[in-house]
XYZ file of N, CA and C in Angstrom:
447
model
N -166.281 -84.467 -62.677
C -167.436 -85.026 -63.343
C -167.809 -84.232 -64.594
N -167.113 -83.134 -64.863
C -167.401 -82.345 -66.066
C -167.137 -83.153 -67.332
N -166.020 -83.872 -67.365
C -165.710 -84.690 -68.536
C -166.737 -85.799 -68.700
N -167.165 -86.412 -67.602
C -168.180 -87.462 -67.674
C -169.484 -86.901 -68.218
N -169.872 -85.705 -67.784
C -171.107 -85.090 -68.272
C -171.021 -84.815 -69.770
N -169.879 -84.322 -70.219
C -169.717 -84.057 -71.647
C -169.767 -85.351 -72.455
N -169.110 -86.391 -71.952
C -169.080 -87.677 -72.657
C -170.471 -88.307 -72.698
N -171.187 -88.303 -71.582
C -172.519 -88.900 -71.573
C -173.461 -88.117 -72.487
N -173.314 -86.822 -72.539
C -174.138 -86.000 -73.429
C -173.863 -86.346 -74.892
N -172.601 -86.493 -75.255
C -172.240 -86.860 -76.635
C -172.806 -88.227 -76.994
N -172.697 -89.173 -76.085
C -173.212 -90.522 -76.352
C -174.727 -90.485 -76.508
N -175.391 -89.732 -75.642
C -176.847 -89.621 -75.709
C -177.284 -89.005 -77.033
N -176.630 -87.930 -77.445
C -176.972 -87.271 -78.710
C -176.722 -88.192 -79.899
N -175.600 -88.901 -79.878
C -175.280 -89.809 -80.982
C -176.291 -90.947 -81.053
N -176.686 -91.479 -79.906
C -177.645 -92.582 -79.923
C -179.006 -92.112 -80.398
N -179.440 -90.935 -79.972
C -180.736 -90.407 -80.391
C -180.760 -90.113 -81.885
N -179.620 -89.671 -82.436
C -179.574 -89.409 -83.880
C -179.659 -90.705 -84.681
N -179.464 -91.824 -84.007
C -179.590 -93.141 -84.641
C -180.855 -93.869 -84.180
N -181.791 -93.104 -83.598
C -183.049 -93.683 -83.177
C -182.969 -94.578 -81.953
N -181.944 -94.390 -81.159
C -181.752 -95.218 -79.950
C -181.721 -94.325 -78.720
N -182.001 -94.905 -77.604
C -181.899 -94.209 -76.324
C -181.089 -95.110 -75.401
N -179.843 -94.769 -75.175
C -178.969 -95.625 -74.376
C -178.569 -94.932 -73.081
N -178.247 -95.752 -72.096
C -177.717 -95.249 -70.841
C -176.233 -95.525 -70.769
N -175.523 -94.662 -70.092
C -174.078 -94.822 -69.923
C -173.821 -95.363 -68.525
N -173.093 -96.456 -68.459
C -172.739 -97.085 -67.186
C -171.232 -97.068 -67.020
N -170.783 -97.170 -65.791
C -169.364 -97.233 -65.490
C -169.139 -98.299 -64.419
N -167.924 -98.419 -63.962
C -167.654 -99.339 -62.861
C -166.812 -98.622 -61.821
N -167.015 -99.012 -60.577
C -166.384 -98.319 -59.463
C -165.821 -99.299 -58.446
N -164.787 -98.855 -57.784
C -164.181 -99.583 -56.675
C -164.627 -98.895 -55.390
N -165.084 -99.669 -54.408
C -165.629 -99.090 -53.189
C -164.780 -99.453 -51.976
N -164.416 -98.439 -51.210
C -163.873 -98.620 -49.872
C -164.667 -97.665 -48.990
N -165.610 -98.212 -48.256
C -166.501 -97.414 -47.414
C -166.217 -97.724 -45.950
N -165.881 -96.682 -45.203
C -165.560 -96.829 -43.785
C -166.194 -95.674 -43.000
N -166.289 -95.790 -41.682
C -166.901 -94.715 -40.884
C -166.213 -93.359 -41.018
N -164.893 -93.355 -41.257
C -164.185 -92.081 -41.441
C -163.423 -92.105 -42.758
N -163.167 -90.906 -43.290
C -162.400 -90.787 -44.521
C -160.996 -91.346 -44.327
N -160.418 -91.068 -43.165
C -159.060 -91.549 -42.883
C -158.995 -93.073 -42.896
N -159.986 -93.738 -42.295
C -160.000 -95.204 -42.298
C -160.099 -95.749 -43.731
N -160.937 -95.128 -44.546
C -161.095 -95.581 -45.928
C -159.790 -95.402 -46.703
N -159.170 -94.253 -46.553
C -157.922 -93.983 -47.273
C -156.789 -94.887 -46.785
N -156.751 -95.174 -45.479
C -155.729 -96.081 -44.947
C -155.886 -97.485 -45.526
N -157.129 -97.958 -45.623
C -157.350 -99.293 -46.174
C -157.011 -99.329 -47.665
N -157.395 -98.291 -48.385
C -157.023 -98.209 -49.800
C -155.506 -98.274 -49.958
N -154.795 -97.501 -49.156
C -153.328 -97.513 -49.235
C -152.771 -98.900 -48.894
N -153.351 -99.541 -47.894
C -152.902 -100.871 -47.485
C -153.004 -101.880 -48.634
N -154.181 -101.951 -49.262
C -154.331 -103.001 -50.270
C -153.863 -102.589 -51.663
N -153.967 -101.302 -51.996
C -153.660 -100.889 -53.368
C -152.281 -100.265 -53.521
N -151.539 -100.177 -52.448
C -150.194 -99.639 -52.540
C -149.216 -100.583 -51.866
N -149.379 -100.752 -50.558
C -148.457 -101.611 -49.816
C -148.487 -103.054 -50.316
N -149.648 -103.543 -50.710
C -149.786 -104.946 -51.109
C -150.142 -105.134 -52.576
N -149.950 -104.119 -53.379
C -150.277 -104.212 -54.804
C -149.309 -105.164 -55.517
N -149.814 -105.855 -56.497
C -148.989 -106.692 -57.374
C -148.672 -105.835 -58.597
N -147.597 -105.037 -58.486
C -147.287 -104.049 -59.515
C -146.956 -104.695 -60.849
N -146.355 -105.867 -60.828
C -146.069 -106.567 -62.090
C -147.383 -106.905 -62.805
N -148.355 -107.398 -62.053
C -149.661 -107.723 -62.639
C -150.372 -106.456 -63.119
N -150.282 -105.375 -62.354
C -150.903 -104.103 -62.742
C -150.317 -103.628 -64.064
N -148.994 -103.633 -64.173
C -148.342 -103.179 -65.400
C -148.702 -104.069 -66.589
N -148.797 -105.360 -66.354
C -149.164 -106.302 -67.422
C -150.597 -106.042 -67.883
N -151.493 -105.866 -66.946
C -152.895 -105.594 -67.281
C -153.021 -104.295 -68.073
N -152.302 -103.281 -67.664
C -152.351 -102.011 -68.388
C -151.794 -102.164 -69.791
N -150.716 -102.920 -69.929
C -150.134 -103.150 -71.257
C -151.108 -103.907 -72.154
N -151.816 -104.877 -71.585
C -152.809 -105.617 -72.370
C -153.893 -104.701 -72.913
N -154.179 -103.636 -72.199
C -155.223 -102.713 -72.619
C -154.668 -101.530 -73.406
N -153.416 -101.617 -73.807
C -152.814 -100.581 -74.638
C -152.455 -99.309 -73.896
N -152.289 -99.423 -72.610
C -151.949 -98.244 -71.808
C -150.448 -98.252 -71.542
N -149.734 -97.459 -72.336
C -148.281 -97.429 -72.204
C -147.774 -96.012 -72.457
N -146.491 -95.807 -72.265
C -145.889 -94.478 -72.310
C -146.077 -93.777 -73.650
N -146.261 -94.521 -74.734
C -146.452 -93.888 -76.034
C -147.859 -93.294 -76.166
N -148.791 -93.719 -75.318
C -150.181 -93.289 -75.438
C -150.580 -92.203 -74.436
N -149.882 -92.114 -73.311
C -150.296 -91.223 -72.236
C -149.112 -90.485 -71.633
N -149.395 -89.359 -70.981
C -148.350 -88.634 -70.267
C -147.931 -89.447 -69.041
N -146.745 -89.200 -68.513
C -146.320 -89.913 -67.300
C -147.287 -89.702 -66.124
N -147.849 -88.496 -66.008
C -148.791 -88.217 -64.918
C -150.071 -89.040 -65.080
N -150.577 -89.127 -66.303
C -151.790 -89.913 -66.554
C -151.531 -91.392 -66.275
N -150.375 -91.878 -66.722
C -150.045 -93.290 -66.481
C -149.968 -93.600 -64.989
N -149.385 -92.693 -64.214
C -149.277 -92.917 -62.767
C -150.668 -92.980 -62.135
N -151.553 -92.105 -62.562
C -152.922 -92.107 -62.046
C -153.644 -93.397 -62.424
N -153.509 -93.805 -63.686
C -154.129 -95.045 -64.144
C -153.579 -96.237 -63.366
N -152.275 -96.216 -63.149
C -151.630 -97.331 -62.458
C -152.191 -97.495 -61.047
N -152.354 -96.372 -60.345
C -152.944 -96.418 -59.002
C -154.369 -96.951 -59.053
N -155.142 -96.514 -60.046
C -156.529 -96.979 -60.173
C -156.593 -98.467 -60.508
N -155.668 -98.933 -61.336
C -155.661 -100.362 -61.662
C -155.290 -101.192 -60.439
N -154.370 -100.698 -59.631
C -154.011 -101.417 -58.413
C -155.187 -101.446 -57.438
N -155.966 -100.386 -57.437
C -157.099 -100.294 -56.516
C -158.301 -101.093 -56.988
N -158.397 -101.340 -58.293
C -159.575 -102.071 -58.746
C -159.790 -102.035 -60.235
N -158.833 -102.515 -60.985
C -158.971 -102.709 -62.430
C -159.275 -101.413 -63.178
N -158.918 -100.273 -62.602
C -159.085 -99.001 -63.286
C -160.408 -98.317 -63.044
N -161.255 -98.876 -62.188
C -162.566 -98.290 -61.943
C -162.501 -96.976 -61.193
N -163.620 -96.249 -61.222
C -163.696 -94.999 -60.495
C -163.638 -95.285 -58.993
N -162.766 -94.603 -58.258
C -162.630 -94.883 -56.822
C -163.693 -94.175 -55.982
N -164.558 -94.953 -55.374
C -165.516 -94.445 -54.391
C -164.920 -94.771 -53.020
N -164.188 -93.831 -52.471
C -163.405 -94.058 -51.263
C -163.834 -93.049 -50.214
N -164.349 -93.536 -49.080
C -164.686 -92.591 -48.031
C -165.805 -93.050 -47.136
N -166.437 -92.063 -46.513
C -167.540 -92.301 -45.596
C -168.812 -92.581 -46.390
N -169.834 -93.108 -45.724
C -171.106 -93.298 -46.425
C -171.645 -92.010 -47.048
N -171.543 -90.884 -46.331
C -172.009 -89.618 -46.897
C -171.217 -89.231 -48.138
N -169.909 -89.367 -48.067
C -169.059 -89.007 -49.205
C -169.367 -89.872 -50.422
N -169.509 -91.162 -50.207
C -169.791 -92.062 -51.323
C -171.166 -91.782 -51.907
N -172.166 -91.552 -51.076
C -173.498 -91.206 -51.587
C -173.443 -89.906 -52.388
N -172.674 -88.933 -51.924
C -172.527 -87.673 -52.663
C -171.853 -87.897 -54.007
N -170.840 -88.764 -54.043
C -170.159 -89.036 -55.314
C -171.084 -89.762 -56.285
N -171.873 -90.682 -55.777
C -172.830 -91.373 -56.645
C -173.884 -90.395 -57.168
N -174.252 -89.420 -56.354
C -175.176 -88.379 -56.815
C -174.533 -87.538 -57.918
N -173.249 -87.225 -57.764
C -172.541 -86.476 -58.806
C -172.485 -87.278 -60.105
N -172.269 -88.585 -60.008
C -172.291 -89.438 -61.204
C -173.653 -89.320 -61.889
N -174.707 -89.459 -61.096
C -176.064 -89.368 -61.623
C -176.287 -88.020 -62.313
N -175.867 -86.939 -61.652
C -176.049 -85.603 -62.217
C -175.236 -85.390 -63.490
N -174.173 -86.172 -63.652
C -173.360 -86.098 -64.871
C -173.959 -86.920 -66.006
N -175.078 -87.596 -65.734
C -175.738 -88.376 -66.775
C -175.380 -89.843 -66.795
N -174.616 -90.283 -65.811
C -174.260 -91.700 -65.745
C -175.456 -92.452 -65.167
N -175.932 -93.456 -65.910
C -177.151 -94.173 -65.535
C -176.935 -95.165 -64.403
N -175.713 -95.618 -64.198
C -175.444 -96.575 -63.141
C -173.995 -96.983 -63.122
N -173.638 -97.720 -62.085
C -172.272 -98.209 -61.951
C -172.281 -99.577 -61.282
N -171.340 -100.403 -61.660
C -171.110 -101.624 -60.901
C -170.289 -101.227 -59.673
N -170.313 -102.060 -58.669
C -169.574 -101.786 -57.443
C -168.678 -102.973 -57.138
N -167.388 -102.711 -56.981
C -166.431 -103.766 -56.644
C -165.854 -103.480 -55.264
N -165.807 -104.516 -54.448
C -165.258 -104.431 -53.097
C -164.085 -105.405 -52.990
N -163.124 -105.122 -52.121
C -162.019 -106.054 -51.906
C -162.570 -107.366 -51.353
N -163.441 -107.280 -50.369
C -164.049 -108.457 -49.759
C -165.557 -108.209 -49.697
N -166.247 -108.581 -50.766
C -167.672 -108.290 -50.900
C -168.471 -108.776 -49.696
N -168.265 -110.022 -49.291
C -169.058 -110.595 -48.198
C -168.887 -109.810 -46.900
N -167.695 -109.317 -46.641
C -167.439 -108.574 -45.407
C -167.823 -107.098 -45.516
N -167.665 -106.516 -46.717
C -167.828 -105.068 -46.856
C -169.210 -104.628 -47.330
N -169.903 -105.465 -48.111
C -171.186 -105.020 -48.648
C -172.231 -104.747 -47.571
N -172.337 -105.539 -46.501
C -173.367 -105.228 -45.502
C -173.279 -103.796 -44.959
N -172.070 -103.297 -44.722
C -171.922 -101.916 -44.235
C -172.408 -100.939 -45.308
N -172.020 -101.181 -46.563
C -172.472 -100.337 -47.675
C -174.007 -100.372 -47.761
N -174.565 -101.560 -47.692
C -176.028 -101.727 -47.764
C -176.719 -100.944 -46.650
N -176.209 -101.068 -45.449
C -176.850 -100.458 -44.295
C -176.628 -98.949 -44.201
N -175.518 -98.463 -44.723
C -175.164 -97.052 -44.545
C -175.309 -96.195 -45.802
N -174.959 -96.729 -46.961
C -174.988 -95.918 -48.185
C -176.348 -95.983 -48.867
N -176.914 -97.163 -48.989
C -178.178 -97.301 -49.714
C -179.291 -96.434 -49.109
N -179.457 -96.371 -47.786
C -180.480 -95.448 -47.260
C -180.216 -93.986 -47.652
N -178.972 -93.604 -47.747
C -178.650 -92.237 -48.162
C -179.025 -92.025 -49.633
N -178.817 -93.049 -50.461
C -179.202 -92.949 -51.871
C -180.725 -92.865 -51.997
N -181.428 -93.607 -51.172
C -182.897 -93.537 -51.163
C -183.354 -92.135 -50.755
N -182.730 -91.562 -49.736
C -183.096 -90.221 -49.269
C -182.837 -89.163 -50.344
N -181.841 -89.390 -51.189
C -181.526 -88.467 -52.281
C -182.426 -88.701 -53.500
N -183.235 -89.745 -53.449
C -184.102 -90.065 -54.580
C -183.389 -90.790 -55.708
N -182.216 -91.348 -55.408
C -181.431 -92.043 -56.440
C -181.727 -93.533 -56.490
N -182.453 -94.002 -55.508
C -182.765 -95.426 -55.437
C -184.121 -95.583 -54.766
N -184.893 -96.522 -55.265
C -186.189 -96.825 -54.651
C -185.967 -97.776 -53.483
N -186.730 -97.619 -52.419
C -186.607 -98.574 -51.302
C -186.937 -99.994 -51.768
N -186.236 -100.947 -51.199
C -186.445 -102.351 -51.535
C -187.830 -102.780 -51.070
N -188.554 -103.426 -51.950
C -189.873 -103.983 -51.622
C -189.770 -105.483 -51.757
N -189.916 -106.184 -50.651
C -189.860 -107.646 -50.694
C -191.081 -108.170 -51.444
N -190.839 -109.009 -52.422
C -191.932 -109.577 -53.208
C -192.750 -110.528 -52.358
N -194.051 -110.330 -52.361
C -194.896 -111.259 -51.619
C -195.243 -112.428 -52.530
N -195.374 -113.549 -51.972
C -195.592 -114.663 -52.861
C -196.315 -115.739 -52.268
């Protein structure tokens, strides 16, 4: 998160020098399971064993990510991230681990992130029930207040 903190600081300083105050957002891929091993196994299942590598390589090429621009190690890392979720930051693990990573993002100056799940309808309820209360306890999220009407 050191690089993210440096980047968000540069963006903040540049925006303020132009009379603006902007927030930096990112996007993340979520695999949240009761154990780290379960989360990593599912990630491997969908983003390795069942990845559409031709589509991943095509998507990366469309975005200018090729051997002339990056080291082989960087390309391999990017390729894995694209297979896992369009290149987003991987939030993979237990509810505690994911809440801790989101806290690290916040501490690095990142104002927010989108969350992508393989199967939103099936996976979001667990995230809602297990991660969001942890974010509230950390002061990173306000408790939901149902609007009275």
